[in-house]
């Protein structure tokens, strides 16, 4: 029986549980492990997590890489690459996870491939950041490797806004700043699996808020995509190279792709639409292994 590793930290995570069920549904054996316990033994060439030998798996689905410091992230990413070199199918591929996790790289690739994305400046220079703020008027500053809306800040071109930006610069030395796109108080999360749209939801910010992430109090509502939104989501996941992805689209004067998540949760779309994206992910794997 094929053994499908599921990299997940929280054993109660909805997506991790659903992936396990989907793997069983397709007649394969789920093997859950956490990257928080990863070990690579150079002498024996074994790579394992707890008691689980990762090198005997047929495939690995990455639900999450676990909470990590800078060192940990690079170690876990290296392990993914090494598993792939050993012939194990890794989904999403390490390269695509890295591209999706890095907002600078994603923005660059969207722009280069003609995918509409908000005006963005990424800089190590405070004067450039201030100039961008004055041209945007209202801006969104984000951690380059952020997720779940954590650390996403709105900054205005006012005295207090300039102060805030200087403060952010002092703490990070690297500013990723984007024009704020006026929107209907919601954004769109599209799930793309293997070049097809598996489903989509609106994420509506809580009253008074403007950050729509479900983990920041946003709520999920069913959403029917326009042809243009569907095309953008497929193109964006294509340039990042993910097998499965959550593509964030915001509706401004036109549709813009904000970012791609290479390890998205399937819970919100299941609760809002009863669509289980993990079944599509594992169906794809079943076809490969
Ligand atoms: N340029 C923008 N204009 C307006 N709202 C934005 C913009 N960028 C992000 N947001 C809001 O902030 C949320 C989080 O931003 P996002 O880039 O998706 O980062 P994260 O990786 O933390 O989810 C988005 O879902 C959206 O609600
Ligand atoms: Mg997002």
GROMACS .gro file of C-alpha atoms and ligand atoms in nm, residues 189 203 213 248 259, ligand 2:
model
    6
  189UNK     CA    1  -0.984   3.302  -0.190
  203UNK     CA    2  -1.370   3.633   0.295
  213UNK     CA    3  -0.815   3.649   0.672
  248UNK     CA    4  -0.602   3.574  -0.289
  259UNK     CA    5  -0.072   3.666  -0.307
  291LIG    MG1    6  -0.350   3.606   0.227
   0.00000   0.00000   0.00000
